[in-house]
């Protein structure tokens, strides 16, 4: 089929390359000329494992091209996938739909024959009929476009695999013709037995935001348990292992630590709450506000632990941060918990040196005030405390004995509960983590025991900064 993919970011670039890879004729479109130039040269504009190979393969097949021209796209496609961003609005929790609207308006102005527009961006429930009305109002006679929603569930770090072998395909359609078209688009996946759920647009839109709400809730649940573990002297990792053996619960997404971030979960749960408010059902999803708060509290708790370890005051201290991206195997730093912590500590007067295997370029752009190092050992040189904030597998390979020689003080905060604490302690490090008992601490009724560290100095200073707390509504 001839299709366009409009918006070639983390979602769209992968979708475009994979659609060409399974045999479609694809035209990728973006307003970012630099991104389009890179893609047209077969270079992924961001780090995503496996994208390089699939992009090279697709370009070599001659089935994948890129353009910045929406009119060229309108003339080319029988199907148009909309993959533009839907970020949080400034000053509000709601999703900013201006990019989605701009694409629909732009397409409508240029279409000359009927086609199917398929939204993949994550949008508030009710978006599809709103856009359909917009299309009807703007379309030229004879160029009536139909609109469907096909939410995307790919995970950054596994985006190629998730696109080629999704665990399910969900489509929200209003006609059998649209359903047939989408079955054709995804024919190889359907032939491979991928579950295909065809429903109305409202349900399809809701599947995406409720899936993300569930995942966010699971993460915040275990982080809430981590706080209780800290207060009670219990171990959240063993707790999660024990919970996870119950197949009704499962172990995945039960990793206590610094919490979620990125370009999806935080803004999606807020946009869902805002939309529920409009629909008069805010109370039904009121718990998502608590999920958000618990999540952001992990960032503050991590700063508090680090401050505690350096004696209660960051002024003049050198802090090493391992990890800048919001998750490993991605270069995405949008709403990264790691960078939020690093920036908060910098604001309190520390010199912060950050290492990341893939995210340094984006991190430097987002937080130019921080110092960035290409090697973990350089970031750690002279450090008063090392913070492990993104669980790249590279950091598990670090030799704590060698690292102890370059730091000023061998103190580690493992905010992802991902390093071998026993190994680091045996190598002379003081190790603190979220929800795990610390040998230096006496368990007791005080919250967190965070102020009971043997090497504790003065009182904890308040932590400020929008990235650590809810943005104003
Ligand atoms: P992104 O910011 O990486 O990409 C969006 C792209 O759209 C950018 O390249 C931007 O230049 C382009 N764009 C903006 N306006 C445009 C226009 N008028 N015409 C053409 N291109 C335009 O964002 P993303 O992470 O790819 O997310 C896109 C959507 O997919 C969001 O709604 C997101 O919630 C959803 N989503 C993302 C993921 C993910 O893992 N990133 C997963 C599932 C769903």
Short mmCIF file of C-alpha atoms and ligand atoms in Angstrom, two decimals:
data_model
loop_
_atom_site.label_atom_id
_atom_site.label_comp_id
_atom_site.label_asym_id
_atom_site.label_seq_id
_atom_site.Cartn_x
_atom_site.Cartn_y
_atom_site.Cartn_z
CA UNK A 1 0.00 0.00 0.00
CA UNK A 2 1.04 3.62 -0.45
CA UNK A 3 1.14 5.28 2.92
CA UNK A 4 2.58 8.31 4.65
CA UNK A 5 3.84 8.59 8.20
CA UNK A 6 3.49 12.18 9.39
CA UNK A 7 5.76 13.05 12.30
CA UNK A 8 9.00 11.06 12.24
CA UNK A 9 10.05 11.21 15.90
CA UNK A 10 10.58 8.23 18.22
CA UNK A 11 7.27 6.72 17.13
CA UNK A 12 6.97 7.79 13.49
CA UNK A 13 10.53 7.11 12.27
CA UNK A 14 10.33 3.54 13.55
CA UNK A 15 6.81 3.07 12.17
CA UNK A 16 7.82 4.39 8.74
CA UNK A 17 10.91 2.16 8.50
CA UNK A 18 9.01 -0.91 9.71
CA UNK A 19 6.05 -0.36 7.36
CA UNK A 20 8.50 -0.19 4.43
CA UNK A 21 10.26 -3.25 5.80
CA UNK A 22 7.05 -5.29 5.63
CA UNK A 23 6.51 -4.28 2.00
CA UNK A 24 4.58 -0.98 1.89
CA UNK A 25 5.53 2.11 -0.13
CA UNK A 26 6.15 4.71 2.57
CA UNK A 27 6.69 8.46 2.57
CA UNK A 28 7.87 9.88 5.93
CA UNK A 29 6.97 13.52 6.60
CA UNK A 30 8.18 15.95 9.23
CA UNK A 31 8.40 19.72 9.68
CA UNK A 32 11.91 19.27 11.09
CA UNK A 33 14.11 19.54 7.99
CA UNK A 34 17.23 18.37 9.82
CA UNK A 35 15.48 15.19 10.95
CA UNK A 36 14.22 14.55 7.43
CA UNK A 37 17.71 15.08 5.99
CA UNK A 38 19.21 12.55 8.40
CA UNK A 39 16.50 9.99 7.70
CA UNK A 40 16.78 10.48 3.93
CA UNK A 41 20.49 9.70 4.28
CA UNK A 42 19.59 6.53 6.20
CA UNK A 43 20.79 7.94 9.55
CA UNK A 44 18.44 7.56 12.55
CA UNK A 45 18.05 11.02 14.13
CA UNK A 46 18.00 9.44 17.61
CA UNK A 47 19.32 6.34 19.33
CA UNK A 48 17.00 3.34 19.11
CA UNK A 49 18.42 -0.20 19.06
CA UNK A 50 17.87 -1.90 15.69
CA UNK A 51 16.55 1.21 13.89
CA UNK A 52 19.81 1.64 11.98
CA UNK A 53 19.47 -1.81 10.40
CA UNK A 54 15.77 -1.62 9.53
CA UNK A 55 16.20 1.90 8.13
CA UNK A 56 19.14 0.83 5.95
CA UNK A 57 17.17 -2.17 4.73
CA UNK A 58 14.08 -0.08 3.97
CA UNK A 59 16.06 2.62 2.14
CA UNK A 60 17.87 -0.01 0.07
CA UNK A 61 14.51 -1.53 -0.92
CA UNK A 62 13.51 1.79 -2.53
CA UNK A 63 10.19 1.67 -0.66
CA UNK A 64 11.00 4.41 1.86
CA UNK A 65 11.42 8.13 1.15
CA UNK A 66 11.20 11.26 3.24
CA UNK A 67 9.90 14.79 2.66
CA UNK A 68 8.94 17.95 4.48
CA UNK A 69 6.07 18.56 2.05
CA UNK A 70 2.57 17.81 3.32
CA UNK A 71 1.10 18.45 -0.14
CA UNK A 72 3.41 15.78 -1.57
CA UNK A 73 2.21 13.47 1.22
CA UNK A 74 -1.45 14.25 0.51
CA UNK A 75 -0.97 13.35 -3.15
CA UNK A 76 0.95 10.15 -2.35
CA UNK A 77 -0.92 8.21 0.33
CA UNK A 78 -3.98 5.98 0.44
CA UNK A 79 -3.37 5.84 4.19
CA UNK A 80 -1.87 8.61 6.32
CA UNK A 81 -0.51 7.76 9.77
CA UNK A 82 -0.44 10.70 12.16
CA UNK A 83 2.48 10.30 14.59
CA UNK A 84 3.11 13.87 15.77
CA UNK A 85 3.67 14.83 19.41
CA UNK A 86 0.88 15.44 21.92
CA UNK A 87 2.83 17.05 24.78
CA UNK A 88 1.39 18.48 27.99
CA UNK A 89 0.04 21.99 27.52
CA UNK A 90 2.02 24.74 29.20
CA UNK A 91 0.17 25.76 32.38
CA UNK A 92 -2.33 22.89 32.18
CA UNK A 93 -2.49 19.12 32.57
CA UNK A 94 -4.32 18.68 29.28
CA UNK A 95 -2.73 17.39 26.07
CA UNK A 96 -1.65 19.95 23.51
CA UNK A 97 -3.35 18.84 20.31
CA UNK A 98 -2.17 21.65 18.09
CA UNK A 99 0.22 19.41 16.10
CA UNK A 100 -2.45 16.76 15.45
CA UNK A 101 -4.92 19.46 14.42
CA UNK A 102 -2.33 21.10 12.13
CA UNK A 103 -1.72 17.81 10.31
CA UNK A 104 -5.43 17.12 9.80
CA UNK A 105 -6.09 20.68 8.61
CA UNK A 106 -3.05 20.58 6.34
CA UNK A 107 -4.00 17.25 4.81
CA UNK A 108 -7.61 18.34 4.28
CA UNK A 109 -6.40 21.37 2.35
CA UNK A 110 -4.33 19.25 -0.05
CA UNK A 111 -6.29 16.01 -0.48
CA UNK A 112 -7.71 15.40 -3.94
CA UNK A 113 -9.06 11.86 -3.50
CA UNK A 114 -10.60 9.78 -0.66
CA UNK A 115 -8.19 8.24 1.84
CA UNK A 116 -7.92 6.94 5.38
CA UNK A 117 -6.24 9.05 8.06
CA UNK A 118 -5.05 6.90 10.96
CA UNK A 119 -4.07 8.55 14.22
CA UNK A 120 -1.32 6.84 16.22
CA UNK A 121 -0.46 9.70 18.57
CA UNK A 122 -1.81 9.36 22.11
CA UNK A 123 -4.88 11.61 22.36
CA UNK A 124 -7.74 12.32 24.77
CA UNK A 125 -10.87 10.24 24.29
CA UNK A 126 -13.20 12.03 21.88
CA UNK A 127 -10.48 13.29 19.56
CA UNK A 128 -11.43 11.11 16.56
CA UNK A 129 -15.01 12.44 16.09
CA UNK A 130 -13.76 15.99 16.68
CA UNK A 131 -11.18 15.57 13.92
CA UNK A 132 -13.71 13.85 11.66
CA UNK A 133 -15.97 16.92 11.91
CA UNK A 134 -12.98 19.13 11.12
CA UNK A 135 -12.17 17.03 8.06
CA UNK A 136 -15.75 17.14 6.83
CA UNK A 137 -15.75 20.90 7.13
CA UNK A 138 -12.44 21.38 5.32
CA UNK A 139 -12.34 18.61 2.70
CA UNK A 140 -12.78 19.45 -0.96
CA UNK A 141 -15.68 17.75 -2.77
CA UNK A 142 -14.61 14.27 -3.93
CA UNK A 143 -11.73 14.11 -1.42
CA UNK A 144 -13.63 12.99 1.67
CA UNK A 145 -11.25 11.41 4.12
CA UNK A 146 -12.21 8.94 6.81
CA UNK A 147 -10.46 8.92 10.16
CA UNK A 148 -9.57 6.01 12.48
CA UNK A 149 -7.45 5.66 15.62
CA UNK A 150 -4.78 3.02 16.03
CA UNK A 151 -2.94 3.66 19.32
CA UNK A 152 0.70 2.73 19.54
CA UNK A 153 2.14 0.68 22.41
CA UNK A 154 5.82 0.53 21.43
CA UNK A 155 8.46 0.93 24.11
CA UNK A 156 11.52 3.06 23.44
CA UNK A 157 14.50 0.73 23.58
CA UNK A 158 12.41 -2.04 21.98
CA UNK A 159 10.57 0.06 19.39
CA UNK A 160 11.57 -1.91 16.29
CA UNK A 161 10.75 -5.27 17.85
CA UNK A 162 7.46 -3.88 19.24
CA UNK A 163 6.46 -2.48 15.84
CA UNK A 164 7.30 -5.60 13.85
CA UNK A 165 5.99 -8.01 16.49
CA UNK A 166 3.43 -6.09 18.59
CA UNK A 167 1.63 -7.88 21.44
CA UNK A 168 -1.68 -6.57 20.06
CA UNK A 169 -3.07 -4.22 17.43
CA UNK A 170 -6.00 -2.03 18.45
CA UNK A 171 -8.00 -0.06 15.90
CA UNK A 172 -10.91 2.29 16.45
CA UNK A 173 -12.93 2.52 13.24
CA UNK A 174 -16.30 3.77 12.06
CA UNK A 175 -16.68 1.67 8.90
CA UNK A 176 -15.95 -1.87 7.66
CA UNK A 177 -13.88 -0.29 4.88
CA UNK A 178 -11.50 1.34 7.36
CA UNK A 179 -11.22 -1.95 9.23
CA UNK A 180 -10.38 -3.80 6.00
CA UNK A 181 -7.73 -1.22 5.10
CA UNK A 182 -6.05 -1.57 8.49
CA UNK A 183 -6.15 -5.37 8.26
CA UNK A 184 -4.31 -5.01 4.92
CA UNK A 185 -1.75 -2.64 6.44
CA UNK A 186 -0.97 -5.10 9.23
CA UNK A 187 -1.45 -8.29 7.18
CA UNK A 188 1.99 -9.80 8.04
CA UNK A 189 1.36 -9.26 11.76
CA UNK A 190 -2.12 -10.76 11.53
CA UNK A 191 -0.71 -13.74 9.64
CA UNK A 192 1.79 -14.20 12.49
CA UNK A 193 -1.11 -14.45 14.96
CA UNK A 194 -0.89 -11.00 16.60
CA UNK A 195 -4.26 -10.31 18.31
CA UNK A 196 -6.24 -7.69 16.36
CA UNK A 197 -8.94 -5.81 18.26
CA UNK A 198 -11.27 -3.74 16.14
CA UNK A 199 -13.52 -1.40 18.11
CA UNK A 200 -14.99 2.09 18.13
CA UNK A 201 -12.64 5.11 18.23
CA UNK A 202 -13.48 6.08 21.83
CA UNK A 203 -12.53 2.64 23.14
CA UNK A 204 -9.33 2.58 21.07
CA UNK A 205 -8.30 6.00 22.36
CA UNK A 206 -9.04 4.92 25.93
CA UNK A 207 -7.07 1.66 25.65
CA UNK A 208 -3.84 3.63 25.28
CA UNK A 209 -4.29 6.05 28.17
CA UNK A 210 -5.69 3.38 30.48
CA UNK A 211 -2.76 1.06 29.68
CA UNK A 212 -0.31 3.82 30.57
CA UNK A 213 -2.31 4.67 33.69
CA UNK A 214 -2.15 1.05 34.80
CA UNK A 215 1.61 0.85 34.25
CA UNK A 216 2.20 4.14 36.07
CA UNK A 217 0.03 2.93 38.95
CA UNK A 218 2.01 -0.30 39.22
CA UNK A 219 5.29 1.63 39.42
CA UNK A 220 3.97 4.08 41.99
CA UNK A 221 2.45 1.23 43.99
CA UNK A 222 5.83 -0.44 44.47
CA UNK A 223 7.45 2.94 45.16
CA UNK A 224 4.86 3.57 47.87
CA UNK A 225 5.78 0.15 49.30
CA UNK A 226 9.45 1.20 49.15
CA UNK A 227 8.69 4.17 51.40
CA UNK A 228 6.89 1.86 53.84
CA UNK A 229 9.85 -0.55 53.69
CA UNK A 230 12.23 2.30 54.54
CA UNK A 231 10.13 3.20 57.57
CA UNK A 232 9.77 -0.41 58.71
CA UNK A 233 13.27 -1.66 57.92
CA UNK A 234 11.97 -4.06 55.27
CA UNK A 235 13.36 -4.85 51.81
CA UNK A 236 11.22 -3.79 48.83
CA UNK A 237 13.14 -5.95 46.35
CA UNK A 238 12.34 -9.15 48.24
CA UNK A 239 8.80 -7.86 48.74
CA UNK A 240 8.44 -7.32 44.96
CA UNK A 241 9.89 -10.77 44.23
CA UNK A 242 7.37 -12.34 46.59
CA UNK A 243 4.46 -10.33 45.14
CA UNK A 244 5.57 -11.07 41.60
CA UNK A 245 5.26 -14.83 42.04
CA UNK A 246 1.51 -14.30 42.26
CA UNK A 247 0.59 -14.59 38.58
CA UNK A 248 -2.33 -12.22 39.13
CA UNK A 249 0.22 -9.52 40.07
CA UNK A 250 3.37 -10.41 38.09
CA UNK A 251 6.89 -9.09 38.67
CA UNK A 252 7.13 -6.72 35.69
CA UNK A 253 6.86 -2.99 36.41
CA UNK A 254 7.38 -3.71 40.11
CA UNK A 255 10.86 -2.17 40.24
CA UNK A 256 11.08 0.26 43.12
CA UNK A 257 13.30 3.25 42.51
CA UNK A 258 13.40 6.68 41.00
CA UNK A 259 10.12 6.21 39.18
CA UNK A 260 8.84 6.87 35.69
CA UNK A 261 9.48 9.75 33.31
CA UNK A 262 9.82 10.20 29.57
CA UNK A 263 7.59 11.67 26.89
CA UNK A 264 4.58 9.45 27.61
CA UNK A 265 3.59 8.21 31.09
CA UNK A 266 3.70 11.50 33.06
CA UNK A 267 1.88 13.61 30.48
CA UNK A 268 -0.55 10.81 29.59
CA UNK A 269 -1.85 10.32 33.13
CA UNK A 270 -2.22 14.08 33.54
CA UNK A 271 -4.02 14.47 30.22
CA UNK A 272 -6.31 11.57 31.16
CA UNK A 273 -7.21 13.28 34.42
CA UNK A 274 -7.86 16.56 32.61
CA UNK A 275 -10.10 14.82 30.07
CA UNK A 276 -11.95 12.92 32.80
CA UNK A 277 -12.63 16.29 34.45
CA UNK A 278 -14.19 17.55 31.20
CA UNK A 279 -16.32 14.40 31.04
CA UNK A 280 -17.47 14.86 34.66
CA UNK A 281 -15.75 11.68 35.89
CA UNK A 282 -12.66 13.18 37.50
CA UNK A 283 -13.31 11.30 40.76
CA UNK A 284 -13.08 7.98 38.95
CA UNK A 285 -9.45 8.63 38.06
CA UNK A 286 -8.58 10.75 41.09
CA UNK A 287 -6.02 8.13 42.13
CA UNK A 288 -3.85 9.13 39.16
CA UNK A 289 -3.02 12.38 40.93
CA UNK A 290 -1.64 10.30 43.84
CA UNK A 291 0.24 8.10 41.37
CA UNK A 292 1.86 11.23 39.93
CA UNK A 293 2.72 12.62 43.40
CA UNK A 294 4.24 9.35 44.60
CA UNK A 295 6.29 9.23 41.43
CA UNK A 296 7.67 12.75 41.80
CA UNK A 297 8.37 12.15 45.50
CA UNK A 298 10.97 9.51 44.53
CA UNK A 299 13.00 12.27 42.88
CA UNK A 300 12.90 14.37 46.06
CA UNK A 301 13.71 11.34 48.22
CA UNK A 302 16.76 10.58 46.09
CA UNK A 303 18.00 14.16 46.45
CA UNK A 304 17.38 13.92 50.22
CA UNK A 305 19.37 10.67 50.52
CA UNK A 306 22.29 12.15 48.58
CA UNK A 307 22.24 15.34 50.65
CA UNK A 308 22.12 13.26 53.80
CA UNK A 309 25.20 11.32 52.66
CA UNK A 310 27.26 14.48 52.12
CA UNK A 311 26.43 15.87 55.54
CA UNK A 312 23.26 17.85 54.90
CA UNK A 313 24.53 20.48 52.46
CA UNK A 314 25.49 20.20 48.80
CA UNK A 315 27.36 23.50 48.66
CA UNK A 316 30.81 22.96 47.18
CA UNK A 317 30.30 19.20 46.89
CA UNK A 318 31.06 17.23 43.74
CA UNK A 319 28.36 14.79 42.72
CA UNK A 320 28.66 12.11 40.04
CA UNK A 321 25.49 11.11 38.20
CA UNK A 322 25.40 7.86 36.24
CA UNK A 323 22.58 8.03 33.73
CA UNK A 324 20.74 10.97 32.14
CA UNK A 325 18.06 9.36 29.98
CA UNK A 326 14.61 8.53 31.34
CA UNK A 327 15.27 4.83 30.75
CA UNK A 328 18.15 2.71 29.45
CA UNK A 329 18.58 1.90 25.74
CA UNK A 330 17.24 5.28 24.67
CA UNK A 331 18.71 8.77 24.24
CA UNK A 332 15.39 10.34 25.27
CA UNK A 333 15.71 12.79 28.17
CA UNK A 334 12.13 14.14 28.15
CA UNK A 335 11.01 14.48 31.77
CA UNK A 336 13.97 12.34 32.80
CA UNK A 337 13.95 11.59 36.55
CA UNK A 338 17.77 11.34 36.41
CA UNK A 339 18.20 14.84 35.00
CA UNK A 340 15.56 16.23 37.36
CA UNK A 341 17.61 14.95 40.31
CA UNK A 342 20.91 16.14 38.80
CA UNK A 343 19.52 19.63 38.14
CA UNK A 344 17.99 19.89 41.64
CA UNK A 345 21.32 19.02 43.24
CA UNK A 346 23.09 21.55 41.02
CA UNK A 347 20.60 24.19 42.13
CA UNK A 348 21.58 23.45 45.72
CA UNK A 349 25.18 24.39 45.01
CA UNK A 350 26.90 21.14 44.03
CA UNK A 351 29.10 20.60 41.01
CA UNK A 352 27.29 17.83 39.13
CA UNK A 353 29.10 15.66 36.57
CA UNK A 354 26.85 13.47 34.47
CA UNK A 355 27.64 10.41 32.39
CA UNK A 356 25.30 8.59 30.02
CA UNK A 357 26.09 6.07 27.28
CA UNK A 358 23.76 7.62 24.68
CA UNK A 359 21.95 10.63 26.10
CA UNK A 360 24.69 13.24 26.56
CA UNK A 361 23.80 15.26 23.48
CA UNK A 362 20.14 15.65 24.45
CA UNK A 363 20.97 16.12 28.13
CA UNK A 364 23.42 18.94 27.36
CA UNK A 365 20.73 20.72 25.35
CA UNK A 366 18.14 20.32 28.11
CA UNK A 367 20.47 21.17 31.01
CA UNK A 368 23.50 23.15 29.81
CA UNK A 369 24.28 24.11 33.41
CA UNK A 370 25.46 20.58 34.23
CA UNK A 371 28.86 19.16 33.34
CA UNK A 372 28.97 16.09 31.10
CA UNK A 373 31.62 13.40 30.88
CA UNK A 374 32.17 10.71 28.26
CA UNK A 375 33.40 8.10 30.74
CA UNK A 376 31.82 6.99 34.04
CA UNK A 377 35.22 7.09 35.77
CA UNK A 378 35.77 10.72 34.74
CA UNK A 379 32.32 11.67 36.03
CA UNK A 380 33.16 9.97 39.32
CA UNK A 381 36.62 11.50 39.77
CA UNK A 382 36.75 13.41 43.05
CA UNK A 383 33.05 12.77 43.75
CA UNK A 384 31.65 13.03 47.27
CA UNK A 385 28.81 10.73 46.29
CA UNK A 386 27.92 8.73 43.16
CA UNK A 387 24.25 8.57 42.11
CA UNK A 388 23.10 5.69 39.92
CA UNK A 389 19.97 7.11 38.28
CA UNK A 390 19.38 5.22 34.98
CA UNK A 391 19.83 1.46 34.90
CA UNK A 392 22.04 1.06 31.82
CA UNK A 393 23.56 -2.43 31.84
CA UNK A 394 26.97 -0.72 31.38
CA UNK A 395 26.84 0.41 35.00
CA UNK A 396 26.51 -3.14 36.26
CA UNK A 397 29.87 -3.81 34.58
CA UNK A 398 31.65 -1.07 36.55
CA UNK A 399 34.37 -2.28 38.89
CA UNK A 400 33.58 -0.78 42.32
CA UNK A 401 37.15 -1.40 43.52
CA UNK A 402 38.63 0.65 40.68
CA UNK A 403 35.95 3.34 41.02
CA UNK A 404 36.63 3.64 44.76
CA UNK A 405 40.16 4.77 43.87
CA UNK A 406 38.99 7.79 41.84
CA UNK A 407 36.17 9.15 44.03
CA UNK A 408 36.79 11.40 47.01
CA UNK A 409 34.46 9.35 49.15
CA UNK A 410 33.09 5.89 48.18
CA UNK A 411 29.38 6.59 48.69
CA UNK A 412 26.73 5.31 46.31
CA UNK A 413 23.02 5.98 45.96
CA UNK A 414 21.52 3.24 43.81
CA UNK A 415 18.21 4.89 42.98
CA UNK A 416 17.31 2.09 40.55
CA UNK A 417 18.04 -0.89 42.83
CA UNK A 418 19.97 -2.34 39.94
CA UNK A 419 23.56 -2.63 41.14
CA UNK A 420 24.92 -5.44 43.30
CA UNK A 421 24.86 -3.62 46.66
CA UNK A 422 26.71 -6.49 48.38
CA UNK A 423 29.56 -6.27 45.90
CA UNK A 424 29.85 -2.49 46.23
CA UNK A 425 29.76 -2.67 50.04
CA UNK A 426 32.42 -5.39 50.02
CA UNK A 427 34.52 -3.00 47.92
CA UNK A 428 34.37 -0.35 50.63
CA UNK A 429 31.35 1.66 49.52
CA UNK A 430 28.54 3.04 51.65
CA UNK A 431 25.44 2.13 49.65
CA UNK A 432 21.98 3.62 50.01
CA UNK A 433 18.90 2.68 48.00
CA UNK A 434 15.17 3.35 47.98
CA UNK A 435 13.25 0.79 50.01
CA UNK A 436 16.20 -1.35 51.02
CA UNK A 437 17.65 -1.64 54.50
CA UNK A 438 21.05 -0.03 54.89
CA UNK A 439 23.48 -1.74 57.30
CA UNK A 440 24.42 1.67 58.71
CA UNK A 441 20.82 2.43 59.65
CA UNK A 442 18.82 1.28 62.62
CA UNK A 443 15.29 0.44 61.49
CA UNK A 444 12.75 2.33 63.48
CA UNK A 445 9.43 4.13 63.36
CA UNK A 446 10.90 7.33 61.86
CA UNK A 447 9.98 7.76 58.21
CA UNK A 448 12.60 6.43 55.87
CA UNK A 449 15.32 6.31 58.47
CA UNK A 450 16.86 8.72 56.00
CA UNK A 451 18.01 11.07 58.70
CA UNK A 452 19.63 8.32 60.71
CA UNK A 453 22.71 7.79 58.52
CA UNK A 454 25.94 7.25 60.44
CA UNK A 455 27.66 9.92 58.35
CA UNK A 456 24.81 12.39 58.53
CA UNK A 457 25.59 16.05 59.05
CA UNK A 458 23.15 18.95 59.32
CA UNK A 459 19.44 19.15 58.72
CA UNK A 460 18.06 18.44 55.24
CA UNK A 461 17.46 21.54 53.15
CA UNK A 462 14.20 21.85 51.23
CA UNK A 463 14.30 20.73 47.62
CA UNK A 464 12.84 23.05 45.01
CA UNK A 465 12.24 22.99 41.29
CA UNK A 466 9.31 22.29 38.99
CA UNK A 467 10.77 18.98 37.84
CA UNK A 468 10.47 17.61 41.35
CA UNK A 469 6.89 18.60 41.97
CA UNK A 470 3.63 19.08 40.11
CA UNK A 471 3.60 21.85 37.57
CA UNK A 472 0.95 24.53 38.15
CA UNK A 473 -2.43 23.82 36.61
P1 LIG B 1 8.51 13.12 19.03
O1 LIG B 1 8.53 14.47 19.60
O2 LIG B 1 9.75 12.29 19.06
O3 LIG B 1 8.04 13.17 17.50
C1 LIG B 1 7.04 14.02 17.03
C2 LIG B 1 7.46 14.50 15.64
O4 LIG B 1 6.37 15.18 15.03
C3 LIG B 1 8.63 15.47 15.66
O5 LIG B 1 9.66 15.00 14.83
C4 LIG B 1 8.03 16.77 15.13
O6 LIG B 1 8.95 17.56 14.39
C5 LIG B 1 6.91 16.24 14.27
N1 LIG B 1 5.87 17.21 13.94
C6 LIG B 1 5.29 18.14 14.73
N2 LIG B 1 4.37 18.83 14.03
C7 LIG B 1 4.36 18.32 12.78
C8 LIG B 1 3.61 18.60 11.61
N3 LIG B 1 2.66 19.55 11.60
N4 LIG B 1 3.86 17.89 10.49
C9 LIG B 1 4.80 16.93 10.50
N5 LIG B 1 5.53 16.61 11.57
C10 LIG B 1 5.32 17.30 12.70
O7 LIG B 1 7.32 12.34 19.75
P2 LIG B 1 7.10 10.76 19.88
O8 LIG B 1 7.78 10.24 21.09
O9 LIG B 1 7.40 10.13 18.58
O10 LIG B 1 5.54 10.71 20.18
C11 LIG B 1 4.59 10.99 19.18
C12 LIG B 1 3.23 10.56 19.68
O11 LIG B 1 3.24 9.15 19.89
C13 LIG B 1 2.81 11.15 21.02
O12 LIG B 1 1.43 11.34 21.04
C14 LIG B 1 3.20 10.08 22.01
O13 LIG B 1 2.46 10.16 23.21
C15 LIG B 1 2.87 8.84 21.23
N6 LIG B 1 3.61 7.64 21.61
C16 LIG B 1 4.96 7.71 21.79
C17 LIG B 1 5.64 6.56 22.15
C18 LIG B 1 7.12 6.61 22.45
O14 LIG B 1 7.64 5.64 23.02
N7 LIG B 1 7.82 7.67 22.09
C19 LIG B 1 4.95 5.34 22.32
C20 LIG B 1 3.58 5.31 22.07
C21 LIG B 1 2.92 6.47 21.73
#
